[in-house]
Amino acid sequence: MPQLVISTHHDPYTNIAVENYLLNHYGQGQVILYLWANQRTVVIGQNQNPFAECNVQQLESDGGHLMRRRTGGGAVFHDLGNLNFSFIVPQEQYSTAKQFSVLQRAVASFGLQAEVSGRNDLLCQGRKFSGNAFARGGANRLHHGTILIKTDVEVLQRYLKVKPAKLQKHGVASVQSRVVNLSELNHAITAQSIVRPLIDAFVQEYGEPLEQIPFESLLAIPQVMQLRDSFASHEWKYGRWLQFQAQHSAQFSWGGVEVSVVVDEPSSTITSVQIASDSLFPDTIALAEQMLTGASTQQMPSFPATNEVSHQILSDICSLLYS
């Protein structure tokens, strides 16, 4: 039977820890819808440089949180004016079309039409209200994202650093013109009022009966609290990015990338590689770092056998370095 989890906490590290636990250790072959909200949080992708994506000092001085997730994609802002969702789905049942359909049906219940756009966005009237990211874990797969409902866009702009190249790619002049709060389009939509339509749409897509898992029962699991401490750690959030300085950068169809390399001049060998990216394929970014480390600067390394998208990412990164 489908299962439902609704968070009763606004701490981002607790909420992401529960999601990670559900993805890797729960489900028993069932589809889970997890709904959660964070208080004043900038969430960055697994491979992103926090200092390039966020005004970290301003965020933390205002009592906000920086959280690094374990999926790819770009930086987003969370406050209590939005609602976050996670679909945890067994691999054999995973379908982005079905998962997006749940979101579209919920929005349609308020008289609004949502469309999937680009790599991972949901748009309404041509403006983005939901960014999505994806991951694998054990026997399950994850599709998660945020729904902008009444987010403070001025506060969002205070914390997020959006690269001009990304705005130009979308043909807009500012973050404010690119995104939309659903409450601007229908005043009846709130972070509370959309919960029931989401649950109803979930049941329509995956069937009944629906079992609700008490959130507090998950917090009683020691591993969840261990995960929470890991996500909240300085090392996970900032770690290797404290000394990062981009030497090469570009914007591709699959996302933006910044690369820093250290070269041993006598041997013309790349001794270390660090790549910052909002790619939706964090495993491919890790593979690129592994592939380039120890490679000669005189000859582009050969690519391992990968799928078409990963091959394109590896090719573009190598071309950036070896051009």
Coordinates of C-alpha atoms in Angstrom, one line a residue:
M1 CA 0.0 0.0 0.0
P2 CA 1.2 3.6 -0.6
Q3 CA 2.6 5.3 2.5
L4 CA 2.6 8.9 3.7
V5 CA 5.0 10.8 6.0
I6 CA 4.4 14.4 7.1
S7 CA 7.2 16.1 9.0
T8 CA 6.3 18.0 12.2
H9 CA 9.7 19.7 12.4
H10 CA 11.2 22.7 10.5
D11 CA 14.9 21.8 11.1
P12 CA 16.4 21.1 7.7
Y13 CA 19.0 18.6 8.9
T14 CA 16.3 16.5 10.6
N15 CA 14.1 16.6 7.6
I16 CA 16.8 15.6 5.1
A17 CA 18.0 12.8 7.5
V18 CA 14.5 11.3 7.5
E19 CA 14.3 11.5 3.8
N20 CA 17.7 9.7 3.5
Y21 CA 16.7 7.0 5.9
L22 CA 13.4 6.4 4.0
L23 CA 15.3 6.2 0.7
N24 CA 17.9 3.7 1.9
H25 CA 16.3 1.7 4.7
Y26 CA 12.5 1.9 4.4
G27 CA 9.6 1.3 2.0
Q28 CA 9.4 -2.5 1.8
G29 CA 8.5 -2.2 -1.8
Q30 CA 6.0 0.6 -1.2
V31 CA 5.8 4.1 -2.7
I32 CA 6.2 6.8 -0.1
L33 CA 5.1 10.5 -0.3
Y34 CA 7.0 12.6 2.3
L35 CA 6.0 16.2 2.9
W36 CA 8.2 18.6 4.8
A37 CA 9.1 22.3 5.3
N38 CA 12.3 24.0 6.4
Q39 CA 12.8 27.3 8.2
R40 CA 15.1 29.9 6.3
T41 CA 17.4 27.4 4.5
V42 CA 19.5 27.5 1.4
V43 CA 19.8 24.0 0.0
I44 CA 22.6 23.3 -2.4
G45 CA 23.3 20.3 -4.7
Q46 CA 25.9 17.6 -3.8
N47 CA 28.6 19.0 -6.1
Q48 CA 28.0 22.8 -5.5
N49 CA 30.4 25.3 -4.0
P50 CA 28.4 26.9 -1.2
F51 CA 30.3 30.2 -1.4
A52 CA 29.5 30.6 -5.1
E53 CA 25.8 29.8 -4.6
C54 CA 25.0 31.5 -1.4
N55 CA 25.8 34.6 0.7
V56 CA 26.8 32.3 3.5
Q57 CA 27.8 35.0 6.0
Q58 CA 24.5 36.8 5.6
L59 CA 22.4 33.7 5.8
E60 CA 24.1 32.5 9.0
S61 CA 24.1 35.9 10.6
D62 CA 20.3 36.0 10.1
G63 CA 19.9 32.7 11.8
G64 CA 19.5 30.7 8.6
H65 CA 20.9 27.3 7.6
L66 CA 22.9 26.0 4.7
M67 CA 22.1 22.4 3.8
R68 CA 23.8 20.2 1.2
R69 CA 21.7 17.5 -0.1
R70 CA 22.8 14.2 -1.7
T71 CA 21.3 14.9 -5.1
G72 CA 22.5 17.1 -8.0
G73 CA 20.8 20.2 -9.3
G74 CA 21.0 23.8 -8.2
A75 CA 20.6 25.9 -5.1
V76 CA 17.1 26.6 -3.8
F77 CA 15.7 28.6 -0.9
H78 CA 13.3 27.1 1.7
D79 CA 11.1 29.0 4.1
L80 CA 7.7 28.2 5.6
G81 CA 6.1 29.8 2.6
N82 CA 6.9 26.7 0.6
L83 CA 6.4 22.9 0.8
N84 CA 8.9 20.3 0.0
F85 CA 8.0 16.8 -1.3
S86 CA 9.8 13.5 -1.7
F87 CA 8.7 10.5 -3.6
I88 CA 10.5 7.3 -2.5
V89 CA 9.7 4.7 -5.1
P90 CA 10.9 1.1 -5.7
Q91 CA 13.0 1.1 -8.9
E92 CA 10.6 -1.1 -10.8
Q93 CA 7.7 1.4 -10.1
Y94 CA 9.7 4.6 -10.6
S95 CA 8.2 6.9 -13.2
T96 CA 8.9 10.7 -13.3
A97 CA 5.8 11.0 -15.4
K98 CA 3.6 9.5 -12.7
Q99 CA 5.3 11.5 -9.9
F100 CA 5.0 14.8 -11.9
S101 CA 1.4 13.9 -12.5
V102 CA 0.7 14.0 -8.7
L103 CA 2.1 17.5 -8.5
Q104 CA 0.2 18.6 -11.6
R105 CA -3.1 17.2 -10.3
A106 CA -2.7 18.9 -7.0
V107 CA -2.0 22.3 -8.7
A108 CA -4.9 21.7 -11.1
S109 CA -7.3 21.4 -8.2
F110 CA -6.7 25.1 -7.7
G111 CA -7.5 25.8 -11.4
L112 CA -3.8 26.1 -12.5
Q113 CA -2.1 24.2 -15.2
A114 CA 1.5 23.1 -14.6
E115 CA 3.9 21.9 -17.2
V116 CA 7.3 20.1 -17.0
S117 CA 10.1 22.1 -18.5
G118 CA 13.8 21.7 -19.2
R119 CA 15.8 19.4 -17.0
N120 CA 13.8 19.4 -13.8
D121 CA 11.4 22.3 -13.5
L122 CA 7.6 22.7 -13.2
L123 CA 6.2 25.9 -14.6
C124 CA 2.9 27.7 -14.3
Q125 CA 2.1 30.5 -16.8
G126 CA 5.7 30.3 -18.0
R127 CA 7.4 30.8 -14.6
K128 CA 9.0 28.2 -12.4
F129 CA 7.4 27.2 -9.1
S130 CA 9.1 23.9 -8.5
G131 CA 12.6 22.6 -9.0
N132 CA 13.2 18.8 -8.8
A133 CA 16.2 16.5 -8.3
F134 CA 16.7 12.7 -8.4
A135 CA 18.8 10.0 -6.8
R136 CA 19.1 6.2 -6.3
G137 CA 19.4 4.5 -2.9
G138 CA 19.4 0.8 -2.3
A139 CA 16.3 -0.7 -3.9
N140 CA 14.5 2.7 -4.1
R141 CA 14.8 5.8 -6.2
L142 CA 14.2 9.4 -5.0
H143 CA 12.4 12.2 -6.7
H144 CA 12.2 15.3 -4.6
G145 CA 11.7 19.1 -4.9
T146 CA 10.1 22.2 -3.6
I147 CA 6.8 24.0 -4.3
L148 CA 7.0 27.8 -4.1
I149 CA 3.7 28.9 -2.6
K150 CA 4.3 32.1 -0.6
T151 CA 8.1 32.3 -0.3
D152 CA 9.6 35.7 0.4
V153 CA 11.4 36.3 -2.9
E154 CA 13.2 39.4 -1.6
V155 CA 14.8 37.2 1.1
L156 CA 15.5 34.6 -1.5
Q157 CA 17.4 37.1 -3.5
R158 CA 19.4 38.3 -0.5
Y159 CA 20.9 34.8 0.0
L160 CA 21.1 33.2 -3.4
K161 CA 23.8 34.1 -5.9
V162 CA 22.5 33.5 -9.4
K163 CA 25.0 33.5 -12.2
P164 CA 24.1 35.9 -15.1
A165 CA 24.8 33.1 -17.6
K166 CA 22.0 31.0 -16.1
L167 CA 19.5 33.9 -16.3
Q168 CA 20.5 34.6 -19.9
K169 CA 20.0 31.0 -20.7
H170 CA 16.4 31.3 -19.6
G171 CA 16.0 34.7 -21.3
V172 CA 15.1 36.6 -18.1
A173 CA 16.6 39.5 -16.3
S174 CA 16.3 38.4 -12.6
V175 CA 15.3 35.7 -10.3
Q176 CA 12.1 37.5 -9.4
S177 CA 11.0 37.4 -13.1
R178 CA 11.8 33.8 -13.5
V179 CA 10.1 32.3 -10.5
V180 CA 6.5 32.6 -9.2
N181 CA 4.7 31.9 -6.0
L182 CA 1.5 29.9 -6.6
S183 CA -0.3 32.1 -4.2
E184 CA 0.2 35.0 -6.7
L185 CA -1.9 33.0 -9.2
N186 CA -4.5 31.8 -6.7
H187 CA -4.8 33.3 -3.2
A188 CA -6.4 30.1 -1.9
I189 CA -3.1 28.2 -2.2
T190 CA -1.1 28.0 1.0
A191 CA 1.5 25.6 2.3
Q192 CA -1.3 24.0 4.4
S193 CA -4.1 24.0 1.8
I194 CA -2.1 22.2 -0.8
V195 CA -1.4 19.2 1.5
R196 CA -4.8 17.6 1.0
P197 CA -4.8 17.9 -2.8
L198 CA -1.3 16.4 -2.9
I199 CA -2.4 13.4 -0.8
D200 CA -5.6 13.0 -2.9
A201 CA -3.6 13.1 -6.1
F202 CA -1.1 10.6 -4.7
V203 CA -3.8 8.2 -3.8
Q204 CA -5.4 8.6 -7.3
E205 CA -2.1 7.7 -8.8
Y206 CA -1.0 4.9 -6.5
G207 CA -4.2 3.5 -5.0
E208 CA -5.6 2.9 -1.6
P209 CA -5.5 2.2 1.3
L210 CA -3.0 4.8 2.4
E211 CA -0.9 4.2 5.5
Q212 CA 0.5 7.2 7.4
I213 CA 3.8 6.7 9.2
P214 CA 4.1 8.8 12.4
F215 CA 7.0 11.2 12.0
E216 CA 8.0 10.9 15.6
S217 CA 8.4 7.2 15.2
L218 CA 11.2 7.8 12.7
L219 CA 13.0 10.3 15.0
A220 CA 13.2 7.5 17.5
I221 CA 15.5 5.5 15.2
P222 CA 19.2 6.1 16.3
Q223 CA 20.4 6.0 12.6
V224 CA 18.1 8.9 11.7
M225 CA 19.8 11.1 14.4
Q226 CA 23.2 10.0 13.2
L227 CA 22.3 11.1 9.7
R228 CA 21.0 14.4 11.1
D229 CA 24.4 15.1 12.7
S230 CA 26.2 14.2 9.5
F231 CA 24.1 16.6 7.4
A232 CA 24.6 19.3 9.9
S233 CA 28.4 18.9 10.1
H234 CA 30.7 21.7 9.0
E235 CA 32.7 19.1 7.0
W236 CA 29.7 18.0 4.9
K237 CA 28.5 21.5 4.3
Y238 CA 31.7 23.3 3.6
G239 CA 34.7 20.9 3.8
R240 CA 36.7 20.8 0.7
W241 CA 35.2 24.0 -0.7
L242 CA 36.9 26.3 1.7
Q243 CA 39.9 26.7 -0.5
F244 CA 38.2 26.1 -3.9
Q245 CA 39.1 28.6 -6.7
A246 CA 37.6 28.0 -10.1
Q247 CA 40.1 28.0 -13.0
H248 CA 37.8 26.9 -15.8
S249 CA 34.0 27.5 -16.1
A250 CA 31.2 27.0 -18.6
Q251 CA 27.5 26.6 -19.0
F252 CA 26.3 23.5 -20.9
S253 CA 22.8 22.1 -21.7
W254 CA 23.2 19.7 -18.7
G255 CA 24.2 22.4 -16.2
G256 CA 27.0 24.8 -15.2
V257 CA 30.4 23.7 -14.2
E258 CA 33.5 25.1 -12.5
V259 CA 36.8 23.2 -12.4
S260 CA 39.9 23.6 -10.3
V261 CA 43.0 21.4 -11.0
V262 CA 46.4 21.0 -9.5
V263 CA 49.2 20.0 -12.0
D264 CA 52.6 18.6 -11.2
E265 CA 54.6 20.6 -13.8
P266 CA 57.7 18.3 -14.1
S267 CA 55.5 15.3 -15.1
S268 CA 52.6 17.2 -16.7
T269 CA 50.2 15.2 -14.5
I270 CA 47.0 16.3 -13.0
T271 CA 47.4 15.5 -9.3
S272 CA 43.9 16.7 -8.1
V273 CA 40.6 17.8 -9.5
Q274 CA 37.6 19.5 -8.0
I275 CA 34.5 20.1 -9.9
A276 CA 31.6 22.3 -8.8
S277 CA 28.4 21.7 -10.8
D278 CA 24.6 21.9 -10.6
S279 CA 24.4 18.9 -12.9
L280 CA 21.6 16.4 -12.1
F281 CA 24.1 13.6 -12.3
P282 CA 26.4 13.9 -9.3
D283 CA 27.8 10.4 -9.9
T284 CA 29.1 11.5 -13.3
I285 CA 30.7 14.5 -11.8
A286 CA 32.5 12.3 -9.3
L287 CA 33.5 10.0 -12.2
A288 CA 35.0 13.0 -14.0
E289 CA 37.1 13.9 -11.0
Q290 CA 38.3 10.3 -10.7
M291 CA 39.0 10.0 -14.4
L292 CA 41.0 13.2 -14.6
T293 CA 43.1 12.7 -11.4
G294 CA 46.4 11.3 -12.5
A295 CA 45.8 12.0 -16.2
S296 CA 48.4 13.7 -18.4
T297 CA 47.8 17.3 -19.4
Q298 CA 49.2 16.4 -22.8
Q299 CA 46.5 13.9 -23.8
M300 CA 42.8 13.8 -23.0
P301 CA 42.0 10.6 -21.1
S302 CA 39.7 8.0 -22.6
F303 CA 36.1 7.8 -21.4
P304 CA 34.7 4.7 -19.5
A305 CA 31.6 3.1 -20.9
T306 CA 28.7 5.2 -19.8
N307 CA 25.2 6.2 -21.0
E308 CA 24.7 9.0 -23.5
V309 CA 24.1 11.8 -21.0
S310 CA 27.1 10.9 -18.8
H311 CA 29.3 10.6 -21.9
Q312 CA 28.3 14.1 -23.0
I313 CA 29.1 15.5 -19.5
L314 CA 32.5 13.8 -19.5
S315 CA 33.2 15.0 -23.0
D316 CA 32.3 18.6 -22.2
I317 CA 34.3 18.8 -19.0
C318 CA 37.4 17.3 -20.8
S319 CA 36.9 19.7 -23.7
L320 CA 36.9 22.6 -21.3
L321 CA 40.2 21.5 -19.8
Y322 CA 42.0 20.4 -22.9
S323 CA 40.8 23.0 -25.4

